[in-house]
Amino acid sequence: MKAIYLCCVVLLGLITTPASAATTEDLIRQVIDQNLDASQREDSQAYMATMHSQSLAWVPTKKAIQDIFGNYKLNYSLDQFHYITQENEYAYARVWIRTTKVSGPTFHNNKLEALIVFKQEGDTWKVWSQANMQIQYLD
């Protein structure tokens, strides 16, 4: 009888235990998805919200996306996502992002492989820096 009671207590505990918090991988993927969604909507404020405010890339990135959003209508999609690891306050992911022109001046549709470094700002992961590894032109 004790064994049955113990099993019931264990099973009840498993059933009522809340789902575990999102993993670093899940949170990093969410940042990438938010970044691409902001790009698709041409929302520079939402895009910059995915960037760490202390990143050395913050100012040049803000200028670049304003120029891009002002001159082009582009489609963005994540072709591949590979979470690498987390070391202390940094996390790393490798991505393939496809960018194709809808309208605007001359643009080469492409698929970009990038290594992205993330750093927490408060409790939120943000893009810290990006190293473009290779680009494949699609046209």
Coordinates of N, CA, C and O in Angstrom, one line a residue:
M1 N 0.8 -1.2 0.0 CA 0.0 0.0 0.0 C 0.9 1.3 0.0 O 0.5 2.2 -0.7
K2 N 2.0 1.2 0.8 CA 2.9 2.4 0.8 C 3.4 2.7 -0.6 O 3.6 3.8 -1.0
A3 N 3.8 1.6 -1.3 CA 4.4 1.8 -2.6 C 3.4 2.4 -3.6 O 3.7 3.3 -4.4
I4 N 2.1 2.0 -3.5 CA 1.1 2.6 -4.4 C 0.9 4.1 -4.0 O 0.8 5.0 -4.9
Y5 N 0.9 4.4 -2.7 CA 0.7 5.8 -2.3 C 1.9 6.6 -2.8 O 1.7 7.7 -3.3
L6 N 3.1 6.1 -2.7 CA 4.3 6.8 -3.1 C 4.3 7.1 -4.6 O 4.6 8.2 -5.1
C7 N 3.9 6.1 -5.4 CA 3.8 6.2 -6.8 C 2.8 7.3 -7.2 O 3.0 8.1 -8.1
C8 N 1.6 7.3 -6.5 CA 0.6 8.4 -6.7 C 1.1 9.8 -6.4 O 0.9 10.7 -7.2
V9 N 1.9 9.9 -5.3 CA 2.4 11.2 -5.0 C 3.4 11.7 -6.0 O 3.4 12.8 -6.5
V10 N 4.3 10.8 -6.5 CA 5.3 11.1 -7.5 C 4.6 11.5 -8.8 O 4.9 12.5 -9.4
L11 N 3.6 10.7 -9.2 CA 2.9 11.0 -10.5 C 2.1 12.3 -10.4 O 2.1 13.1 -11.3
L12 N 1.5 12.6 -9.3 CA 0.8 13.8 -9.1 C 1.8 15.0 -9.1 O 1.5 16.0 -9.7
G13 N 2.9 14.8 -8.6 CA 4.0 15.9 -8.6 C 4.4 16.2 -10.0 O 4.6 17.3 -10.4
L14 N 4.5 15.1 -10.8 CA 4.9 15.3 -12.2 C 3.9 16.0 -13.0 O 4.2 16.8 -13.9
I15 N 2.6 15.7 -12.8 CA 1.5 16.3 -13.5 C 1.3 17.7 -13.1 O 1.1 18.6 -14.0
T16 N 1.5 18.1 -11.9 CA 1.3 19.5 -11.4 C 2.5 20.4 -11.5 O 2.4 21.6 -11.2
T17 N 3.7 19.8 -11.8 CA 4.9 20.7 -11.9 C 4.8 21.6 -13.1 O 4.5 21.1 -14.2
P18 N 5.0 22.9 -13.0 CA 4.9 23.7 -14.1 C 6.0 23.4 -15.1 O 7.0 22.9 -14.8
A19 N 5.7 23.8 -16.4 CA 6.6 23.5 -17.5 C 7.9 24.3 -17.2 O 7.9 25.4 -16.6
S20 N 9.0 23.7 -17.5 CA 10.3 24.4 -17.2 C 10.4 25.7 -18.1 O 9.8 25.8 -19.1
A21 N 11.2 26.6 -17.5 CA 11.4 27.9 -18.2 C 12.1 27.6 -19.6 O 12.7 26.6 -19.8
A22 N 11.9 28.6 -20.4 CA 12.5 28.5 -21.8 C 14.0 28.4 -21.6 O 14.6 29.0 -20.8
T23 N 14.6 27.6 -22.5 CA 16.1 27.5 -22.5 C 16.7 28.7 -23.2 O 16.1 29.4 -23.8
T24 N 18.0 28.8 -23.0 CA 18.8 29.9 -23.6 C 18.6 29.8 -25.1 O 18.4 30.8 -25.8
E25 N 18.6 28.5 -25.7 CA 18.4 28.3 -27.1 C 17.1 28.9 -27.5 O 17.0 29.6 -28.6
D26 N 16.0 28.6 -26.8 CA 14.7 29.1 -27.1 C 14.7 30.6 -27.1 O 14.1 31.3 -28.0
L27 N 15.3 31.2 -26.1 CA 15.3 32.7 -26.0 C 16.1 33.3 -27.1 O 15.7 34.4 -27.6
I28 N 17.2 32.7 -27.5 CA 18.0 33.3 -28.6 C 17.2 33.2 -29.9 O 17.2 34.1 -30.7
R29 N 16.6 32.1 -30.1 CA 15.8 31.9 -31.3 C 14.7 33.0 -31.4 O 14.4 33.5 -32.4
Q30 N 14.1 33.3 -30.2 CA 13.0 34.3 -30.2 C 13.6 35.7 -30.6 O 12.9 36.4 -31.3
V31 N 14.8 36.0 -30.2 CA 15.4 37.3 -30.5 C 15.6 37.3 -32.0 O 15.3 38.3 -32.7
I32 N 16.1 36.2 -32.6 CA 16.2 36.2 -34.1 C 14.9 36.4 -34.8 O 14.8 37.1 -35.7
D33 N 13.9 35.6 -34.3 CA 12.5 35.8 -34.9 C 12.0 37.2 -34.8 O 11.4 37.7 -35.7
Q34 N 12.2 37.8 -33.6 CA 11.7 39.2 -33.4 C 12.5 40.1 -34.4 O 11.9 41.1 -34.9
N35 N 13.8 39.9 -34.5 CA 14.6 40.7 -35.4 C 14.1 40.7 -36.8 O 13.9 41.7 -37.5
L36 N 13.9 39.4 -37.3 CA 13.4 39.2 -38.7 C 12.0 39.8 -38.9 O 11.7 40.3 -39.9
D37 N 11.2 39.6 -37.9 CA 9.8 40.1 -38.0 C 9.8 41.7 -38.1 O 9.1 42.3 -38.9
A38 N 10.7 42.3 -37.3 CA 10.8 43.8 -37.3 C 11.3 44.2 -38.7 O 10.9 45.2 -39.2
S39 N 12.3 43.4 -39.2 CA 12.8 43.7 -40.6 C 11.7 43.6 -41.6 O 11.6 44.5 -42.5
Q40 N 10.9 42.6 -41.5 CA 9.9 42.4 -42.5 C 8.9 43.5 -42.5 O 8.4 44.0 -43.5
R41 N 8.6 44.0 -41.3 CA 7.6 45.1 -41.1 C 8.2 46.5 -41.2 O 7.5 47.5 -41.2
E42 N 9.6 46.5 -41.5 CA 10.3 47.7 -41.6 C 10.1 48.6 -40.4 O 9.9 49.9 -40.5
D43 N 10.1 48.0 -39.2 CA 9.9 48.7 -37.9 C 11.3 48.9 -37.3 O 11.8 48.0 -36.6
S44 N 11.9 50.1 -37.5 CA 13.3 50.3 -37.0 C 13.4 50.3 -35.5 O 14.3 49.8 -34.9
Q45 N 12.3 50.8 -34.8 CA 12.3 50.8 -33.4 C 12.3 49.4 -32.8 O 13.0 49.0 -31.9
A46 N 11.4 48.5 -33.4 CA 11.3 47.1 -32.9 C 12.6 46.4 -33.3 O 13.1 45.5 -32.5
Y47 N 13.2 46.7 -34.4 CA 14.5 46.1 -34.8 C 15.6 46.4 -33.8 O 16.3 45.6 -33.3
M48 N 15.7 47.7 -33.5 CA 16.7 48.1 -32.5 C 16.5 47.6 -31.1 O 17.4 47.5 -30.3
A49 N 15.2 47.3 -30.8 CA 14.9 46.7 -29.5 C 15.5 45.3 -29.3 O 15.7 44.8 -28.2
T50 N 15.9 44.7 -30.4 CA 16.6 43.4 -30.4 C 18.1 43.5 -30.2 O 18.8 42.5 -30.0
M51 N 18.6 44.7 -30.3 CA 20.1 45.0 -30.2 C 20.4 45.5 -28.8 O 19.7 46.2 -28.2
H52 N 21.5 45.0 -28.3 CA 22.0 45.5 -27.0 C 22.4 46.9 -27.1 O 23.1 47.3 -28.0
S53 N 21.9 47.7 -26.2 CA 22.1 49.2 -26.2 C 23.6 49.6 -26.0 O 24.0 50.7 -26.5
Q54 N 24.4 48.7 -25.5 CA 25.8 49.0 -25.3 C 26.8 48.5 -26.4 O 28.0 48.6 -26.3
S55 N 26.2 47.8 -27.4 CA 26.9 47.2 -28.4 C 27.6 48.3 -29.3 O 27.0 49.3 -29.6
L56 N 28.9 48.0 -29.7 CA 29.5 48.9 -30.6 C 28.9 49.0 -31.9 O 29.1 50.0 -32.7
A57 N 28.1 48.0 -32.2 CA 27.4 48.0 -33.5 C 26.0 48.8 -33.5 O 25.4 48.9 -34.5
W58 N 25.6 49.2 -32.4 CA 24.3 49.8 -32.2 C 24.1 51.0 -33.2 O 23.1 51.1 -33.9
V59 N 25.0 52.0 -33.1 CA 24.8 53.3 -33.9 C 24.9 53.0 -35.4 O 24.0 53.4 -36.2
P60 N 25.9 52.2 -35.9 CA 26.0 51.9 -37.3 C 24.8 51.1 -37.8 O 24.3 51.2 -38.9
T61 N 24.3 50.2 -36.9 CA 23.2 49.4 -37.3 C 21.9 50.2 -37.5 O 21.2 50.0 -38.4
K62 N 21.7 51.1 -36.5 CA 20.5 52.0 -36.6 C 20.5 52.8 -37.9 O 19.5 52.9 -38.6
K63 N 21.7 53.3 -38.3 CA 21.8 54.1 -39.5 C 21.6 53.2 -40.7 O 20.8 53.6 -41.7
A64 N 22.2 52.0 -40.7 CA 22.0 51.1 -41.9 C 20.6 50.7 -42.1 O 20.1 50.6 -43.2
I65 N 19.9 50.3 -41.0 CA 18.5 49.8 -41.2 C 17.6 51.0 -41.7 O 16.7 50.7 -42.4
Q66 N 17.9 52.2 -41.2 CA 17.0 53.3 -41.7 C 17.2 53.5 -43.2 O 16.3 53.7 -43.9
D67 N 18.5 53.4 -43.6 CA 18.7 53.5 -45.1 C 18.1 52.3 -45.9 O 17.5 52.6 -46.9
I68 N 18.2 51.1 -45.3 CA 17.6 50.0 -46.0 C 16.1 50.1 -46.0 O 15.5 50.0 -47.1
F69 N 15.5 50.3 -44.9 CA 14.0 50.4 -44.8 C 13.5 51.6 -45.7 O 12.4 51.6 -46.2
G70 N 14.3 52.7 -45.8 CA 13.9 53.8 -46.6 C 14.0 53.6 -48.1 O 13.3 54.3 -48.9
N71 N 14.8 52.7 -48.5 CA 15.0 52.5 -50.0 C 14.5 51.2 -50.5 O 14.4 51.1 -51.8
Y72 N 14.3 50.2 -49.7 CA 13.9 48.9 -50.2 C 12.7 48.3 -49.5 O 12.5 48.6 -48.3
K73 N 12.0 47.5 -50.2 CA 11.0 46.6 -49.6 C 11.6 45.2 -49.8 O 11.8 44.7 -50.9
L74 N 12.0 44.5 -48.7 CA 12.7 43.2 -48.8 C 11.9 42.1 -48.0 O 11.2 42.5 -47.1
N75 N 12.0 40.9 -48.4 CA 11.5 39.7 -47.7 C 12.7 39.1 -47.0 O 13.8 38.9 -47.6
Y76 N 12.5 38.7 -45.7 CA 13.5 38.0 -44.9 C 13.0 36.7 -44.4 O 11.8 36.6 -44.0
S77 N 13.8 35.7 -44.5 CA 13.4 34.4 -43.9 C 14.6 33.7 -43.3 O 15.8 33.9 -43.8
L78 N 14.4 33.0 -42.2 CA 15.4 32.2 -41.6 C 15.5 30.8 -42.2 O 14.5 30.1 -42.0
D79 N 16.5 30.5 -42.9 CA 16.7 29.2 -43.5 C 17.2 28.2 -42.6 O 16.8 27.0 -42.6
Q80 N 18.2 28.6 -41.7 CA 18.7 27.6 -40.8 C 19.1 28.4 -39.5 O 19.5 29.5 -39.5
F81 N 19.0 27.7 -38.4 CA 19.3 28.2 -37.1 C 20.1 27.1 -36.3 O 19.6 26.0 -36.2
H82 N 21.2 27.4 -35.8 CA 22.0 26.5 -35.1 C 22.5 27.2 -33.8 O 23.4 28.0 -33.9
Y83 N 22.0 26.8 -32.7 CA 22.5 27.3 -31.4 C 23.8 26.7 -31.1 O 23.9 25.4 -31.2
I84 N 24.8 27.4 -30.7 CA 26.1 26.9 -30.4 C 26.3 26.7 -28.9 O 26.5 25.5 -28.5
T85 N 26.3 27.7 -28.2 CA 26.6 27.6 -26.7 C 26.3 28.9 -26.0 O 26.2 29.9 -26.6
Q86 N 26.4 28.8 -24.7 CA 26.4 30.0 -23.8 C 27.7 29.9 -23.0 O 28.0 28.9 -22.4
E87 N 28.4 31.0 -22.9 CA 29.6 31.2 -22.1 C 29.4 32.4 -21.2 O 29.4 33.5 -21.8
N88 N 29.2 32.3 -19.9 CA 29.0 33.4 -19.0 C 27.9 34.3 -19.6 O 26.8 33.8 -19.8
E89 N 28.2 35.6 -19.9 CA 27.1 36.5 -20.3 C 26.9 36.5 -21.8 O 26.1 37.3 -22.3
Y90 N 27.6 35.7 -22.5 CA 27.4 35.6 -24.0 C 26.8 34.3 -24.4 O 27.1 33.3 -23.8
A91 N 26.1 34.4 -25.5 CA 25.6 33.2 -26.2 C 25.8 33.3 -27.7 O 25.9 34.5 -28.2
Y92 N 25.9 32.2 -28.4 CA 26.3 32.2 -29.8 C 25.3 31.3 -30.6 O 24.9 30.3 -30.2
A93 N 25.0 31.8 -31.8 CA 24.2 31.0 -32.8 C 24.7 31.3 -34.2 O 25.2 32.4 -34.5
R94 N 24.6 30.3 -35.0 CA 24.9 30.4 -36.4 C 23.6 30.3 -37.2 O 22.8 29.5 -36.9
V95 N 23.4 31.3 -38.1 CA 22.2 31.3 -38.9 C 22.4 31.5 -40.4 O 23.5 32.0 -40.8
W96 N 21.5 31.1 -41.1 CA 21.4 31.4 -42.6 C 20.1 32.2 -42.8 O 19.0 31.7 -42.5
I97 N 20.3 33.4 -43.3 CA 19.1 34.3 -43.5 C 19.0 34.6 -45.0 O 20.0 35.0 -45.6
R98 N 17.9 34.4 -45.5 CA 17.6 34.7 -47.0 C 16.9 36.0 -47.1 O 15.9 36.3 -46.4
T99 N 17.5 36.9 -48.0 CA 16.9 38.2 -48.2 C 16.6 38.4 -49.7 O 17.6 38.2 -50.5
T100 N 15.4 38.7 -50.0 CA 15.0 38.9 -51.4 C 14.3 40.2 -51.6 O 13.5 40.6 -50.7
K101 N 14.5 40.9 -52.7 CA 14.0 42.2 -53.0 C 12.5 42.0 -53.5 O 12.2 41.2 -54.4
V102 N 11.7 42.9 -53.0 CA 10.3 43.1 -53.5 C 10.3 44.3 -54.4 O 9.7 44.3 -55.5
S103 N 10.9 45.4 -53.9 CA 11.0 46.6 -54.7 C 12.1 47.5 -54.2 O 12.6 47.3 -53.1
G104 N 12.6 48.4 -55.0 CA 13.7 49.3 -54.7 C 14.7 49.2 -55.7 O 14.6 48.5 -56.8
P105 N 15.8 49.9 -55.5 CA 17.0 49.9 -56.4 C 17.6 48.6 -56.6 O 17.2 47.6 -55.9
T106 N 18.6 48.5 -57.4 CA 19.3 47.2 -57.6 C 19.7 46.6 -56.3 O 20.3 47.3 -55.4
F107 N 19.4 45.3 -56.2 CA 19.7 44.5 -55.0 C 20.0 43.1 -55.4 O 19.3 42.6 -56.3
H108 N 21.0 42.5 -54.8 CA 21.3 41.1 -55.1 C 20.6 40.2 -54.0 O 21.1 40.2 -52.9
N109 N 19.6 39.4 -54.5 CA 19.0 38.5 -53.5 C 20.1 37.6 -53.0 O 21.0 37.2 -53.8
N110 N 20.0 37.2 -51.7 CA 21.1 36.5 -51.2 C 20.7 35.6 -50.0 O 19.6 35.8 -49.4
K111 N 21.6 34.7 -49.7 CA 21.5 33.9 -48.5 C 22.8 34.1 -47.7 O 23.9 33.9 -48.2
L112 N 22.7 34.6 -46.5 CA 23.8 35.0 -45.7 C 24.0 34.1 -44.5 O 23.1 33.8 -43.8
E113 N 25.2 33.6 -44.3 CA 25.6 32.8 -43.1 C 26.3 33.8 -42.2 O 27.2 34.5 -42.5
A114 N 25.8 33.8 -40.9 CA 26.3 34.7 -39.9 C 26.5 34.0 -38.6 O 25.7 33.1 -38.2
L115 N 27.5 34.4 -37.9 CA 27.7 34.0 -36.5 C 27.2 35.2 -35.6 O 27.8 36.3 -35.8
I116 N 26.2 35.0 -34.8 CA 25.7 36.1 -34.0 C 26.0 35.9 -32.6 O 25.8 34.8 -32.0
V117 N 26.5 36.9 -31.9 CA 26.8 36.9 -30.5 C 25.7 37.7 -29.8 O 25.3 38.8 -30.2
F118 N 25.2 37.1 -28.7 CA 24.2 37.7 -27.9 C 24.7 38.0 -26.5 O 25.5 37.2 -26.0
K119 N 24.2 39.0 -25.9 CA 24.5 39.4 -24.5 C 23.3 39.8 -23.8 O 22.4 40.5 -24.4
Q120 N 23.2 39.4 -22.6 CA 22.0 39.8 -21.8 C 22.0 41.3 -21.4 O 23.0 41.8 -21.1
E121 N 20.8 41.9 -21.6 CA 20.6 43.3 -21.1 C 19.5 43.2 -20.1 O 18.3 42.9 -20.5
G122 N 19.8 43.3 -18.8 CA 18.8 42.9 -17.8 C 18.6 41.4 -17.9 O 19.5 40.6 -17.9
D123 N 17.3 41.0 -18.1 CA 17.0 39.6 -18.2 C 16.7 39.2 -19.6 O 16.3 38.0 -19.8
T124 N 17.0 40.0 -20.5 CA 16.7 39.8 -21.9 C 17.9 39.6 -22.8 O 18.8 40.4 -22.7
W125 N 18.0 38.6 -23.6 CA 19.1 38.4 -24.5 C 18.9 39.4 -25.7 O 17.8 39.6 -26.2
K126 N 20.0 40.0 -26.1 CA 20.0 40.9 -27.2 C 21.2 40.6 -28.1 O 22.2 40.1 -27.7
V127 N 21.1 41.1 -29.4 CA 22.2 40.9 -30.3 C 23.3 41.9 -29.9 O 23.1 43.1 -29.7
W128 N 24.5 41.3 -29.7 CA 25.7 42.1 -29.4 C 26.5 42.4 -30.6 O 26.9 43.5 -30.8
S129 N 26.8 41.4 -31.4 CA 27.6 41.6 -32.6 C 27.3 40.4 -33.6 O 26.7 39.4 -33.2
Q130 N 27.7 40.7 -34.8 CA 27.4 39.7 -35.9 C 28.7 39.6 -36.8 O 29.2 40.6 -37.2
A131 N 29.1 38.4 -37.1 CA 30.2 38.2 -38.1 C 29.6 37.5 -39.3 O 29.1 36.4 -39.1
N132 N 29.6 38.2 -40.4 CA 29.1 37.5 -41.6 C 30.2 36.6 -42.1 O 31.3 37.0 -42.4
M133 N 29.8 35.3 -42.3 CA 30.8 34.3 -42.6 C 30.8 34.1 -44.2 O 31.9 33.9 -44.7
Q134 N 29.7 34.1 -44.8 CA 29.7 33.9 -46.3 C 28.3 34.4 -46.8 O 27.3 34.4 -46.1
I135 N 28.3 34.7 -48.1 CA 27.1 35.2 -48.7 C 27.0 34.4 -50.1 O 28.0 34.3 -50.8
Q136 N 25.8 33.9 -50.3 CA 25.5 33.2 -51.6 C 24.5 34.1 -52.3 O 23.4 34.3 -51.8
Y137 N 24.9 34.5 -53.5 CA 23.9 35.4 -54.3 C 23.0 34.4 -55.0 O 23.4 33.4 -55.6
L138 N 21.7 34.8 -55.0 CA 20.7 33.9 -55.6 C 20.3 34.3 -57.0 O 19.5 33.6 -57.6
D139 N 20.8 35.5 -57.5 CA 20.4 35.8 -58.9 C 21.6 35.8 -59.8 O 22.7 35.6 -59.5

